[in-house]
Amino acid sequence: MPTKIFDKVLVANSLDKLSDLCLQELNKCDEVGSRLGDNTKELIGMSTMLTNPRNIWMLSKERKHNIFHQIGESLGVLSGNLDMTYLIKFLPGAKYFSDDFDEEKGTGHWRADYANRIRRFKGVKANSFYKEIGDIIEVDQLKNVYEELKEHKNTRRAVIVLWSPVDDGTFPNSLDYPCNDMIQFIVRDNKLNMIVTVRSNDEIWGYTAINMIEFPLMQRLMASALGLEVGIYRHQAGSFHIYDKHYDRANAIVEEYKNFDFDKCEDKENVSEFEVVNDFETIDHILQTMYNLEMTSRHYIEGVELPESKYNNSVWFEELLKEAS
């Protein structure tokens, strides 16, 4: 059977409901092989829309979310910092996508990490028409988008690019390529809408685990900085799939959702403390401070020795506060 071409948009008010709709569609698909030899169920040209990007914190128990990973990685990406020794405390498997991870030292890099590509994108400044090539420059794409939207509210040029042809097109054996390739912000009716374009999206590891957390958070922060309301969040993927190792979990999630109260997923307050800040510099300062505090609390408080297993649950925070007080 051929791979299923998706010809509609799945729309929901919460990530739990979107995940339910996505998994139901994927369960209808026949298997197709992947580049690495795994079997997958796949939808081509998948498109989803979250009508309220504040409703991203999933309540599904079968999904087995690690909310500490989601907050930690999102904070690292949005602040432009994604230190591997910081990240593996939340996401131990991160090292398997690092080309230079040193097991003994616990250090390494994600070659294509979004933190650097969003906040410190490096490239050669060139004018191809005149064949002039300048110096390598570093660009804070998030700040550029803010300034573009601040100057031209109706612009269609507020774009962040994550795929780099120079890097990603000439590094054939890397373990790390950006799956999310472009982010676009569009302001209409005083609302900041966001569209993310993805080449390859795994429902379990990518879509619900982190992408649908970090990018709507970015949208909300930018809306706040610009003094705008939060619009819709659109997520569109060339290949949207689940791997065979996740079939049982996916089935368990769908079964759980049959008797699920999706109204519980709605953010009744419809606002966060971040969304009362009306300039980019203040939001960036808050992000940098939060990242530095998180790094400090997890790595550098003198005399605090906590087992690795406690990094990912509430006991860790309780014992940290007790030790630090």
PDB file of C-alpha atoms in Angstrom:
ATOM      1  CA  MET A   1       0.000   0.000   0.000  1.00  0.00           C
ATOM      2  CA  PRO A   2       1.296   3.509  -0.757  1.00  0.00           C
ATOM      3  CA  THR A   3       2.124   6.010   1.962  1.00  0.00           C
ATOM      4  CA  LYS A   4      -0.928   8.057   2.919  1.00  0.00           C
ATOM      5  CA  ILE A   5      -0.969  11.620   1.585  1.00  0.00           C
ATOM      6  CA  PHE A   6      -2.710  13.824   4.126  1.00  0.00           C
ATOM      7  CA  ASP A   7      -5.183  16.260   2.581  1.00  0.00           C
ATOM      8  CA  LYS A   8      -6.701  18.089   5.557  1.00  0.00           C
ATOM      9  CA  VAL A   9      -5.804  20.060   8.688  1.00  0.00           C
ATOM     10  CA  LEU A  10      -6.322  18.675  12.184  1.00  0.00           C
ATOM     11  CA  VAL A  11      -7.588  21.453  14.455  1.00  0.00           C
ATOM     12  CA  ALA A  12      -7.912  21.398  18.249  1.00  0.00           C
ATOM     13  CA  ASN A  13      -7.826  23.657  21.304  1.00  0.00           C
ATOM     14  CA  SER A  14      -5.230  21.629  23.250  1.00  0.00           C
ATOM     15  CA  LEU A  15      -2.187  19.472  22.589  1.00  0.00           C
ATOM     16  CA  ASP A  16      -3.870  16.475  24.205  1.00  0.00           C
ATOM     17  CA  LYS A  17      -6.722  16.673  21.700  1.00  0.00           C
ATOM     18  CA  LEU A  18      -4.348  17.220  18.767  1.00  0.00           C
ATOM     19  CA  SER A  19      -2.298  14.203  19.826  1.00  0.00           C
ATOM     20  CA  ASP A  20      -5.458  12.095  19.960  1.00  0.00           C
ATOM     21  CA  LEU A  21      -6.424  13.168  16.426  1.00  0.00           C
ATOM     22  CA  CYS A  22      -2.876  12.620  15.106  1.00  0.00           C
ATOM     23  CA  LEU A  23      -2.508   9.135  16.565  1.00  0.00           C
ATOM     24  CA  GLN A  24      -5.906   8.080  15.261  1.00  0.00           C
ATOM     25  CA  GLU A  25      -4.852   9.131  11.747  1.00  0.00           C
ATOM     26  CA  LEU A  26      -1.477   7.387  12.041  1.00  0.00           C
ATOM     27  CA  ASN A  27      -3.133   4.172  13.213  1.00  0.00           C
ATOM     28  CA  LYS A  28      -4.984   4.034   9.887  1.00  0.00           C
ATOM     29  CA  CYS A  29      -1.694   3.928   7.968  1.00  0.00           C
ATOM     30  CA  ASP A  30       0.201   0.955   6.610  1.00  0.00           C
ATOM     31  CA  GLU A  31       3.864   0.529   7.523  1.00  0.00           C
ATOM     32  CA  VAL A  32       6.699   2.031   5.533  1.00  0.00           C
ATOM     33  CA  GLY A  33      10.428   1.602   6.105  1.00  0.00           C
ATOM     34  CA  SER A  34      12.693   4.425   7.284  1.00  0.00           C
ATOM     35  CA  ARG A  35      16.221   5.388   6.257  1.00  0.00           C
ATOM     36  CA  LEU A  36      17.625   3.600   9.305  1.00  0.00           C
ATOM     37  CA  GLY A  37      15.647   0.425   8.734  1.00  0.00           C
ATOM     38  CA  ASP A  38      12.857   0.950  11.312  1.00  0.00           C
ATOM     39  CA  ASN A  39       9.260   0.442  10.364  1.00  0.00           C
ATOM     40  CA  THR A  40       7.004   3.481  10.679  1.00  0.00           C
ATOM     41  CA  LYS A  41       3.441   4.566  10.132  1.00  0.00           C
ATOM     42  CA  GLU A  42       3.617   7.764   8.135  1.00  0.00           C
ATOM     43  CA  LEU A  43       1.537  10.661   6.852  1.00  0.00           C
ATOM     44  CA  ILE A  44       2.915  12.867   4.071  1.00  0.00           C
ATOM     45  CA  GLY A  45       2.044  16.570   4.157  1.00  0.00           C
ATOM     46  CA  MET A  46       0.623  16.497   7.674  1.00  0.00           C
ATOM     47  CA  SER A  47      -0.805  19.756   9.017  1.00  0.00           C
ATOM     48  CA  THR A  48      -2.142  20.565  12.489  1.00  0.00           C
ATOM     49  CA  MET A  49      -3.446  23.746  14.084  1.00  0.00           C
ATOM     50  CA  LEU A  50      -3.541  24.613  17.771  1.00  0.00           C
ATOM     51  CA  THR A  51      -6.165  27.303  18.257  1.00  0.00           C
ATOM     52  CA  ASN A  52      -4.948  28.179  21.767  1.00  0.00           C
ATOM     53  CA  PRO A  53      -1.137  27.844  22.036  1.00  0.00           C
ATOM     54  CA  ARG A  54      -1.366  28.115  25.833  1.00  0.00           C
ATOM     55  CA  ASN A  55      -2.911  24.642  26.105  1.00  0.00           C
ATOM     56  CA  ILE A  56       0.324  22.729  25.550  1.00  0.00           C
ATOM     57  CA  TRP A  57       0.816  20.924  28.864  1.00  0.00           C
ATOM     58  CA  MET A  58      -0.506  17.420  28.322  1.00  0.00           C
ATOM     59  CA  LEU A  59      -2.491  15.571  30.994  1.00  0.00           C
ATOM     60  CA  SER A  60      -2.351  12.129  29.375  1.00  0.00           C
ATOM     61  CA  LYS A  61      -0.784   9.636  31.782  1.00  0.00           C
ATOM     62  CA  GLU A  62      -0.046   7.106  29.060  1.00  0.00           C
ATOM     63  CA  ARG A  63       1.971   9.737  27.165  1.00  0.00           C
ATOM     64  CA  LYS A  64       4.523   9.530  30.034  1.00  0.00           C
ATOM     65  CA  HIS A  65       5.720  13.112  29.641  1.00  0.00           C
ATOM     66  CA  ASN A  66       8.918  14.343  31.249  1.00  0.00           C
ATOM     67  CA  ILE A  67       7.829  17.912  31.959  1.00  0.00           C
ATOM     68  CA  PHE A  68      11.245  18.758  33.447  1.00  0.00           C
ATOM     69  CA  HIS A  69      12.856  17.905  30.114  1.00  0.00           C
ATOM     70  CA  GLN A  70      10.291  19.999  28.254  1.00  0.00           C
ATOM     71  CA  ILE A  71      10.817  23.060  30.423  1.00  0.00           C
ATOM     72  CA  GLY A  72      14.592  22.609  30.584  1.00  0.00           C
ATOM     73  CA  GLU A  73      15.148  22.175  26.858  1.00  0.00           C
ATOM     74  CA  SER A  74      12.687  24.935  25.956  1.00  0.00           C
ATOM     75  CA  LEU A  75      14.482  27.282  28.314  1.00  0.00           C
ATOM     76  CA  GLY A  76      17.826  26.365  26.759  1.00  0.00           C
ATOM     77  CA  VAL A  77      16.548  26.890  23.210  1.00  0.00           C
ATOM     78  CA  LEU A  78      14.765  30.183  23.842  1.00  0.00           C
ATOM     79  CA  SER A  79      17.679  31.675  25.791  1.00  0.00           C
ATOM     80  CA  GLY A  80      20.185  30.533  23.146  1.00  0.00           C
ATOM     81  CA  ASN A  81      21.986  28.163  25.496  1.00  0.00           C
ATOM     82  CA  LEU A  82      21.965  24.388  25.173  1.00  0.00           C
ATOM     83  CA  ASP A  83      24.979  23.118  27.094  1.00  0.00           C
ATOM     84  CA  MET A  84      25.149  19.317  26.833  1.00  0.00           C
ATOM     85  CA  THR A  85      26.055  18.819  30.493  1.00  0.00           C
ATOM     86  CA  TYR A  86      22.896  20.783  31.326  1.00  0.00           C
ATOM     87  CA  LEU A  87      20.710  18.988  28.805  1.00  0.00           C
ATOM     88  CA  ILE A  88      21.559  15.365  29.658  1.00  0.00           C
ATOM     89  CA  LYS A  89      20.280  15.909  33.199  1.00  0.00           C
ATOM     90  CA  PHE A  90      16.813  16.249  31.661  1.00  0.00           C
ATOM     91  CA  LEU A  91      17.337  14.141  28.543  1.00  0.00           C
ATOM     92  CA  PRO A  92      19.987  11.412  28.998  1.00  0.00           C
ATOM     93  CA  GLY A  93      19.454  10.176  25.434  1.00  0.00           C
ATOM     94  CA  ALA A  94      20.644  13.528  24.011  1.00  0.00           C
ATOM     95  CA  LYS A  95      24.194  12.160  23.856  1.00  0.00           C
ATOM     96  CA  TYR A  96      23.185   9.660  21.160  1.00  0.00           C
ATOM     97  CA  PHE A  97      22.610  12.559  18.749  1.00  0.00           C
ATOM     98  CA  SER A  98      25.952  14.230  19.431  1.00  0.00           C
ATOM     99  CA  ASP A  99      28.802  13.792  16.952  1.00  0.00           C
ATOM    100  CA  ASP A 100      31.462  14.488  19.576  1.00  0.00           C
ATOM    101  CA  PHE A 101      30.038  13.294  22.909  1.00  0.00           C
ATOM    102  CA  ASP A 102      32.748  12.304  25.392  1.00  0.00           C
ATOM    103  CA  GLU A 103      31.298   9.661  27.713  1.00  0.00           C
ATOM    104  CA  GLU A 104      34.028  10.088  30.289  1.00  0.00           C
ATOM    105  CA  LYS A 105      33.706  13.877  30.547  1.00  0.00           C
ATOM    106  CA  GLY A 106      29.989  14.026  29.851  1.00  0.00           C
ATOM    107  CA  THR A 107      30.498  16.792  27.296  1.00  0.00           C
ATOM    108  CA  GLY A 108      29.535  17.228  23.659  1.00  0.00           C
ATOM    109  CA  HIS A 109      27.403  19.266  21.277  1.00  0.00           C
ATOM    110  CA  TRP A 110      24.307  19.049  19.184  1.00  0.00           C
ATOM    111  CA  ARG A 111      25.680  20.196  15.830  1.00  0.00           C
ATOM    112  CA  ALA A 112      22.302  21.507  14.677  1.00  0.00           C
ATOM    113  CA  ASP A 113      20.834  22.617  17.995  1.00  0.00           C
ATOM    114  CA  TYR A 114      18.020  25.148  17.722  1.00  0.00           C
ATOM    115  CA  ALA A 115      19.448  27.375  20.465  1.00  0.00           C
ATOM    116  CA  ASN A 116      22.423  28.406  18.365  1.00  0.00           C
ATOM    117  CA  ARG A 117      20.524  28.443  15.092  1.00  0.00           C
ATOM    118  CA  ILE A 118      17.816  30.705  16.471  1.00  0.00           C
ATOM    119  CA  ARG A 119      19.883  33.020  18.673  1.00  0.00           C
ATOM    120  CA  ARG A 120      23.392  32.751  17.148  1.00  0.00           C
ATOM    121  CA  PHE A 121      23.036  31.694  13.517  1.00  0.00           C
ATOM    122  CA  LYS A 122      26.408  31.912  11.781  1.00  0.00           C
ATOM    123  CA  GLY A 123      26.778  32.468   8.068  1.00  0.00           C
ATOM    124  CA  VAL A 124      28.724  34.242   5.354  1.00  0.00           C
ATOM    125  CA  LYS A 125      27.305  37.614   4.417  1.00  0.00           C
ATOM    126  CA  ALA A 126      27.099  37.508   0.635  1.00  0.00           C
ATOM    127  CA  ASN A 127      25.527  39.347  -2.278  1.00  0.00           C
ATOM    128  CA  SER A 128      25.123  36.615  -4.861  1.00  0.00           C
ATOM    129  CA  PHE A 129      24.041  39.011  -7.634  1.00  0.00           C
ATOM    130  CA  TYR A 130      27.324  40.900  -7.464  1.00  0.00           C
ATOM    131  CA  LYS A 131      29.286  37.803  -6.389  1.00  0.00           C
ATOM    132  CA  GLU A 132      30.569  39.602  -3.335  1.00  0.00           C
ATOM    133  CA  ILE A 133      31.347  37.493  -0.273  1.00  0.00           C
ATOM    134  CA  GLY A 134      31.948  39.121   3.082  1.00  0.00           C
ATOM    135  CA  ASP A 135      32.825  38.014   6.583  1.00  0.00           C
ATOM    136  CA  ILE A 136      31.126  35.341   8.671  1.00  0.00           C
ATOM    137  CA  ILE A 137      28.547  37.031  10.875  1.00  0.00           C
ATOM    138  CA  GLU A 138      26.394  35.921  13.792  1.00  0.00           C
ATOM    139  CA  VAL A 139      22.673  36.671  13.755  1.00  0.00           C
ATOM    140  CA  ASP A 140      20.108  36.601  16.544  1.00  0.00           C
ATOM    141  CA  GLN A 141      17.149  35.586  14.383  1.00  0.00           C
ATOM    142  CA  LEU A 142      14.649  35.930  17.212  1.00  0.00           C
ATOM    143  CA  LYS A 143      15.680  39.524  17.839  1.00  0.00           C
ATOM    144  CA  ASN A 144      15.610  40.254  14.095  1.00  0.00           C
ATOM    145  CA  VAL A 145      12.042  38.967  13.902  1.00  0.00           C
ATOM    146  CA  TYR A 146      11.059  41.141  16.846  1.00  0.00           C
ATOM    147  CA  GLU A 147      12.561  44.237  15.235  1.00  0.00           C
ATOM    148  CA  GLU A 148      10.969  43.478  11.863  1.00  0.00           C
ATOM    149  CA  LEU A 149       7.521  43.073  13.405  1.00  0.00           C
ATOM    150  CA  LYS A 150       7.988  46.134  15.588  1.00  0.00           C
ATOM    151  CA  GLU A 151       8.793  48.221  12.524  1.00  0.00           C
ATOM    152  CA  HIS A 152       6.374  46.623  10.044  1.00  0.00           C
ATOM    153  CA  LYS A 153       3.364  45.051  11.710  1.00  0.00           C
ATOM    154  CA  ASN A 154       1.964  43.532   8.499  1.00  0.00           C
ATOM    155  CA  THR A 155       5.267  42.131   7.244  1.00  0.00           C
ATOM    156  CA  ARG A 156       5.597  38.695   5.672  1.00  0.00           C
ATOM    157  CA  ARG A 157       9.353  38.666   6.243  1.00  0.00           C
ATOM    158  CA  ALA A 158       9.368  37.695   9.935  1.00  0.00           C
ATOM    159  CA  VAL A 159      11.073  34.363   9.343  1.00  0.00           C
ATOM    160  CA  ILE A 160      13.535  32.187  11.264  1.00  0.00           C
ATOM    161  CA  VAL A 161      15.460  29.611   9.204  1.00  0.00           C
ATOM    162  CA  LEU A 162      16.862  26.509  10.897  1.00  0.00           C
ATOM    163  CA  TRP A 163      18.161  24.431   7.976  1.00  0.00           C
ATOM    164  CA  SER A 164      21.584  25.546   6.761  1.00  0.00           C
ATOM    165  CA  PRO A 165      22.487  24.350   3.236  1.00  0.00           C
ATOM    166  CA  VAL A 166      26.162  25.045   3.908  1.00  0.00           C
ATOM    167  CA  ASP A 167      26.259  22.956   7.100  1.00  0.00           C
ATOM    168  CA  ASP A 168      23.528  20.384   6.622  1.00  0.00           C
ATOM    169  CA  GLY A 169      24.075  19.831   2.915  1.00  0.00           C
ATOM    170  CA  THR A 170      27.778  19.104   3.310  1.00  0.00           C
ATOM    171  CA  PHE A 171      27.839  16.952   6.463  1.00  0.00           C
ATOM    172  CA  PRO A 172      26.479  13.577   5.281  1.00  0.00           C
ATOM    173  CA  ASN A 173      27.321  11.476   8.353  1.00  0.00           C
ATOM    174  CA  SER A 174      26.166  13.707  11.196  1.00  0.00           C
ATOM    175  CA  LEU A 175      23.871  12.342  13.902  1.00  0.00           C
ATOM    176  CA  ASP A 176      22.075  15.675  14.147  1.00  0.00           C
ATOM    177  CA  TYR A 177      20.102  17.505  11.469  1.00  0.00           C
ATOM    178  CA  PRO A 178      17.358  20.042  12.201  1.00  0.00           C
ATOM    179  CA  CYS A 179      13.922  18.478  11.774  1.00  0.00           C
ATOM    180  CA  ASN A 180      12.173  21.841  12.090  1.00  0.00           C
ATOM    181  CA  ASP A 181      13.320  24.020   9.225  1.00  0.00           C
ATOM    182  CA  MET A 182      11.424  27.316   9.179  1.00  0.00           C
ATOM    183  CA  ILE A 183       9.385  29.444  11.566  1.00  0.00           C
ATOM    184  CA  GLN A 184       7.195  32.282  10.332  1.00  0.00           C
ATOM    185  CA  PHE A 185       5.374  34.930  12.375  1.00  0.00           C
ATOM    186  CA  ILE A 186       2.396  36.750  10.876  1.00  0.00           C
ATOM    187  CA  VAL A 187       0.427  39.514  12.626  1.00  0.00           C
ATOM    188  CA  ARG A 188      -3.187  40.016  11.638  1.00  0.00           C
ATOM    189  CA  ASP A 189      -6.055  41.548  13.660  1.00  0.00           C
ATOM    190  CA  ASN A 190      -3.575  42.362  16.433  1.00  0.00           C
ATOM    191  CA  LYS A 191      -2.801  38.639  16.892  1.00  0.00           C
ATOM    192  CA  LEU A 192       0.597  36.997  16.453  1.00  0.00           C
ATOM    193  CA  ASN A 193       0.190  33.786  14.448  1.00  0.00           C
ATOM    194  CA  MET A 194       3.008  31.272  14.057  1.00  0.00           C
ATOM    195  CA  ILE A 195       3.695  28.656  11.367  1.00  0.00           C
ATOM    196  CA  VAL A 196       6.416  26.019  11.746  1.00  0.00           C
ATOM    197  CA  THR A 197       7.519  23.973   8.734  1.00  0.00           C
ATOM    198  CA  VAL A 198       9.113  20.595   9.430  1.00  0.00           C
ATOM    199  CA  ARG A 199      10.844  18.109   7.139  1.00  0.00           C
ATOM    200  CA  SER A 200      10.471  15.093   9.479  1.00  0.00           C
ATOM    201  CA  ASN A 201       8.403  14.807  12.657  1.00  0.00           C
ATOM    202  CA  ASP A 202       8.053  11.874  15.048  1.00  0.00           C
ATOM    203  CA  GLU A 203       4.779  12.187  16.987  1.00  0.00           C
ATOM    204  CA  ILE A 204       6.214  10.691  20.182  1.00  0.00           C
ATOM    205  CA  TRP A 205       9.829  11.908  20.296  1.00  0.00           C
ATOM    206  CA  GLY A 206       9.494  15.205  18.460  1.00  0.00           C
ATOM    207  CA  TYR A 207       5.980  16.591  18.040  1.00  0.00           C
ATOM    208  CA  THR A 208       4.446  16.094  21.497  1.00  0.00           C
ATOM    209  CA  ALA A 209       7.693  15.634  23.442  1.00  0.00           C
ATOM    210  CA  ILE A 210       9.213  19.060  22.715  1.00  0.00           C
ATOM    211  CA  ASN A 211       8.274  20.822  19.448  1.00  0.00           C
ATOM    212  CA  MET A 212       4.708  21.614  20.497  1.00  0.00           C
ATOM    213  CA  ILE A 213       6.059  22.983  23.773  1.00  0.00           C
ATOM    214  CA  GLU A 214       9.089  25.072  22.780  1.00  0.00           C
ATOM    215  CA  PHE A 215       7.645  26.785  19.708  1.00  0.00           C
ATOM    216  CA  PRO A 216       4.262  27.842  21.154  1.00  0.00           C
ATOM    217  CA  LEU A 217       6.210  29.173  24.157  1.00  0.00           C
ATOM    218  CA  MET A 218       8.319  31.210  21.732  1.00  0.00           C
ATOM    219  CA  GLN A 219       5.138  32.509  20.116  1.00  0.00           C
ATOM    220  CA  ARG A 220       3.711  33.603  23.461  1.00  0.00           C
ATOM    221  CA  LEU A 221       6.921  35.374  24.474  1.00  0.00           C
ATOM    222  CA  MET A 222       7.114  37.227  21.170  1.00  0.00           C
ATOM    223  CA  ALA A 223       3.445  38.225  21.384  1.00  0.00           C
ATOM    224  CA  SER A 224       4.100  39.631  24.841  1.00  0.00           C
ATOM    225  CA  ALA A 225       7.211  41.520  23.735  1.00  0.00           C
ATOM    226  CA  LEU A 226       5.236  43.075  20.883  1.00  0.00           C
ATOM    227  CA  GLY A 227       2.132  43.845  22.937  1.00  0.00           C
ATOM    228  CA  LEU A 228      -0.003  41.525  20.791  1.00  0.00           C
ATOM    229  CA  GLU A 229      -2.582  38.836  21.456  1.00  0.00           C
ATOM    230  CA  VAL A 230      -1.656  35.209  20.822  1.00  0.00           C
ATOM    231  CA  GLY A 231      -3.081  33.850  17.567  1.00  0.00           C
ATOM    232  CA  ILE A 232      -3.093  30.329  16.140  1.00  0.00           C
ATOM    233  CA  TYR A 233      -0.144  27.951  15.996  1.00  0.00           C
ATOM    234  CA  ARG A 234       0.200  25.943  12.750  1.00  0.00           C
ATOM    235  CA  HIS A 235       2.579  22.972  12.498  1.00  0.00           C
ATOM    236  CA  GLN A 236       3.127  21.322   9.114  1.00  0.00           C
ATOM    237  CA  ALA A 237       5.379  18.349   8.407  1.00  0.00           C
ATOM    238  CA  GLY A 238       6.608  16.740   5.197  1.00  0.00           C
ATOM    239  CA  SER A 239       6.779  13.366   6.939  1.00  0.00           C
ATOM    240  CA  PHE A 240       4.786  12.847  10.141  1.00  0.00           C
ATOM    241  CA  HIS A 241       5.241   9.416  11.700  1.00  0.00           C
ATOM    242  CA  ILE A 242       5.580   7.034  14.642  1.00  0.00           C
ATOM    243  CA  TYR A 243       8.227   4.323  14.887  1.00  0.00           C
ATOM    244  CA  ASP A 244       7.341   0.672  15.482  1.00  0.00           C
ATOM    245  CA  LYS A 245       8.913   0.823  18.961  1.00  0.00           C
ATOM    246  CA  HIS A 246       6.202   3.320  19.934  1.00  0.00           C
ATOM    247  CA  TYR A 247       3.148   1.487  18.549  1.00  0.00           C
ATOM    248  CA  ASP A 248       2.128   0.051  21.925  1.00  0.00           C
ATOM    249  CA  ARG A 249       2.428   3.420  23.653  1.00  0.00           C
ATOM    250  CA  ALA A 250       0.477   5.115  20.880  1.00  0.00           C
ATOM    251  CA  ASN A 251      -2.321   2.557  21.185  1.00  0.00           C
ATOM    252  CA  ALA A 252      -2.413   3.005  24.964  1.00  0.00           C
ATOM    253  CA  ILE A 253      -2.697   6.795  24.569  1.00  0.00           C
ATOM    254  CA  VAL A 254      -5.555   6.492  22.071  1.00  0.00           C
ATOM    255  CA  GLU A 255      -7.354   4.073  24.389  1.00  0.00           C
ATOM    256  CA  GLU A 256      -6.936   6.460  27.327  1.00  0.00           C
ATOM    257  CA  TYR A 257      -8.338   9.347  25.286  1.00  0.00           C
ATOM    258  CA  LYS A 258     -11.610   7.476  24.670  1.00  0.00           C
ATOM    259  CA  ASN A 259     -12.750   8.417  28.190  1.00  0.00           C
ATOM    260  CA  PHE A 260     -10.787  11.625  28.590  1.00  0.00           C
ATOM    261  CA  ASP A 261     -12.092  15.006  29.723  1.00  0.00           C
ATOM    262  CA  PHE A 262     -10.388  17.327  27.240  1.00  0.00           C
ATOM    263  CA  ASP A 263     -11.917  20.383  28.930  1.00  0.00           C
ATOM    264  CA  LYS A 264      -9.372  19.892  31.730  1.00  0.00           C
ATOM    265  CA  CYS A 265      -6.598  20.782  29.284  1.00  0.00           C
ATOM    266  CA  GLU A 266      -7.787  24.339  28.763  1.00  0.00           C
ATOM    267  CA  ASP A 267      -5.903  27.200  30.396  1.00  0.00           C
ATOM    268  CA  LYS A 268      -8.773  29.067  32.050  1.00  0.00           C
ATOM    269  CA  GLU A 269      -6.548  32.006  33.010  1.00  0.00           C
ATOM    270  CA  ASN A 270      -5.395  32.311  29.401  1.00  0.00           C
ATOM    271  CA  VAL A 271      -2.273  34.231  30.424  1.00  0.00           C
ATOM    272  CA  SER A 272       1.124  33.719  32.081  1.00  0.00           C
ATOM    273  CA  GLU A 273       3.443  35.988  34.029  1.00  0.00           C
ATOM    274  CA  PHE A 274       5.674  36.274  30.973  1.00  0.00           C
ATOM    275  CA  GLU A 275       2.818  37.816  29.060  1.00  0.00           C
ATOM    276  CA  VAL A 276       2.856  41.086  30.973  1.00  0.00           C
ATOM    277  CA  VAL A 277       6.316  42.063  29.684  1.00  0.00           C
ATOM    278  CA  ASN A 278       6.222  44.351  26.670  1.00  0.00           C
ATOM    279  CA  ASP A 279       9.745  44.483  25.300  1.00  0.00           C
ATOM    280  CA  PHE A 280      12.259  41.998  23.928  1.00  0.00           C
ATOM    281  CA  GLU A 281      15.192  43.044  26.122  1.00  0.00           C
ATOM    282  CA  THR A 282      13.303  42.352  29.362  1.00  0.00           C
ATOM    283  CA  ILE A 283      12.070  38.959  28.176  1.00  0.00           C
ATOM    284  CA  ASP A 284      15.568  38.018  27.028  1.00  0.00           C
ATOM    285  CA  HIS A 285      16.989  39.092  30.394  1.00  0.00           C
ATOM    286  CA  ILE A 286      14.430  36.888  32.176  1.00  0.00           C
ATOM    287  CA  LEU A 287      15.295  33.918  29.932  1.00  0.00           C
ATOM    288  CA  GLN A 288      19.036  34.312  30.512  1.00  0.00           C
ATOM    289  CA  THR A 289      18.509  34.649  34.263  1.00  0.00           C
ATOM    290  CA  MET A 290      16.257  31.598  34.424  1.00  0.00           C
ATOM    291  CA  TYR A 291      18.748  29.536  32.441  1.00  0.00           C
ATOM    292  CA  ASN A 292      21.634  30.615  34.670  1.00  0.00           C
ATOM    293  CA  LEU A 293      19.651  29.814  37.810  1.00  0.00           C
ATOM    294  CA  GLU A 294      18.755  26.394  36.443  1.00  0.00           C
ATOM    295  CA  MET A 295      22.388  25.688  35.567  1.00  0.00           C
ATOM    296  CA  THR A 296      23.459  26.816  39.027  1.00  0.00           C
ATOM    297  CA  SER A 297      20.885  24.747  40.866  1.00  0.00           C
ATOM    298  CA  ARG A 298      21.661  21.575  38.958  1.00  0.00           C
ATOM    299  CA  HIS A 299      25.430  21.759  38.780  1.00  0.00           C
ATOM    300  CA  TYR A 300      27.211  24.225  40.941  1.00  0.00           C
ATOM    301  CA  ILE A 301      25.704  24.494  44.433  1.00  0.00           C
ATOM    302  CA  GLU A 302      28.588  23.569  46.700  1.00  0.00           C
ATOM    303  CA  GLY A 303      28.048  20.550  48.937  1.00  0.00           C
ATOM    304  CA  VAL A 304      24.870  19.315  47.310  1.00  0.00           C
ATOM    305  CA  GLU A 305      25.217  15.700  46.177  1.00  0.00           C
ATOM    306  CA  LEU A 306      22.056  14.259  44.659  1.00  0.00           C
ATOM    307  CA  PRO A 307      21.651  10.977  42.763  1.00  0.00           C
ATOM    308  CA  GLU A 308      21.208  11.221  39.005  1.00  0.00           C
ATOM    309  CA  SER A 309      17.834   9.477  39.218  1.00  0.00           C
ATOM    310  CA  LYS A 310      16.370  12.405  41.136  1.00  0.00           C
ATOM    311  CA  TYR A 311      16.971  14.997  38.441  1.00  0.00           C
ATOM    312  CA  ASN A 312      13.691  14.242  36.732  1.00  0.00           C
ATOM    313  CA  ASN A 313      11.139  14.366  39.520  1.00  0.00           C
ATOM    314  CA  SER A 314       9.801  16.580  42.280  1.00  0.00           C
ATOM    315  CA  VAL A 315      11.904  14.833  44.956  1.00  0.00           C
ATOM    316  CA  TRP A 316      14.971  16.455  43.414  1.00  0.00           C
ATOM    317  CA  PHE A 317      13.609  19.947  44.002  1.00  0.00           C
ATOM    318  CA  GLU A 318      12.472  19.121  47.533  1.00  0.00           C
ATOM    319  CA  GLU A 319      15.912  17.808  48.501  1.00  0.00           C
ATOM    320  CA  LEU A 320      17.678  20.678  46.753  1.00  0.00           C
ATOM    321  CA  LEU A 321      15.678  23.236  48.729  1.00  0.00           C
ATOM    322  CA  LYS A 322      16.371  21.359  51.959  1.00  0.00           C
ATOM    323  CA  GLU A 323      20.123  21.201  51.262  1.00  0.00           C
ATOM    324  CA  ALA A 324      20.358  24.805  50.082  1.00  0.00           C
ATOM    325  CA  SER A 325      18.367  26.326  52.954  1.00  0.00           C
TER     326      SER A 325
END
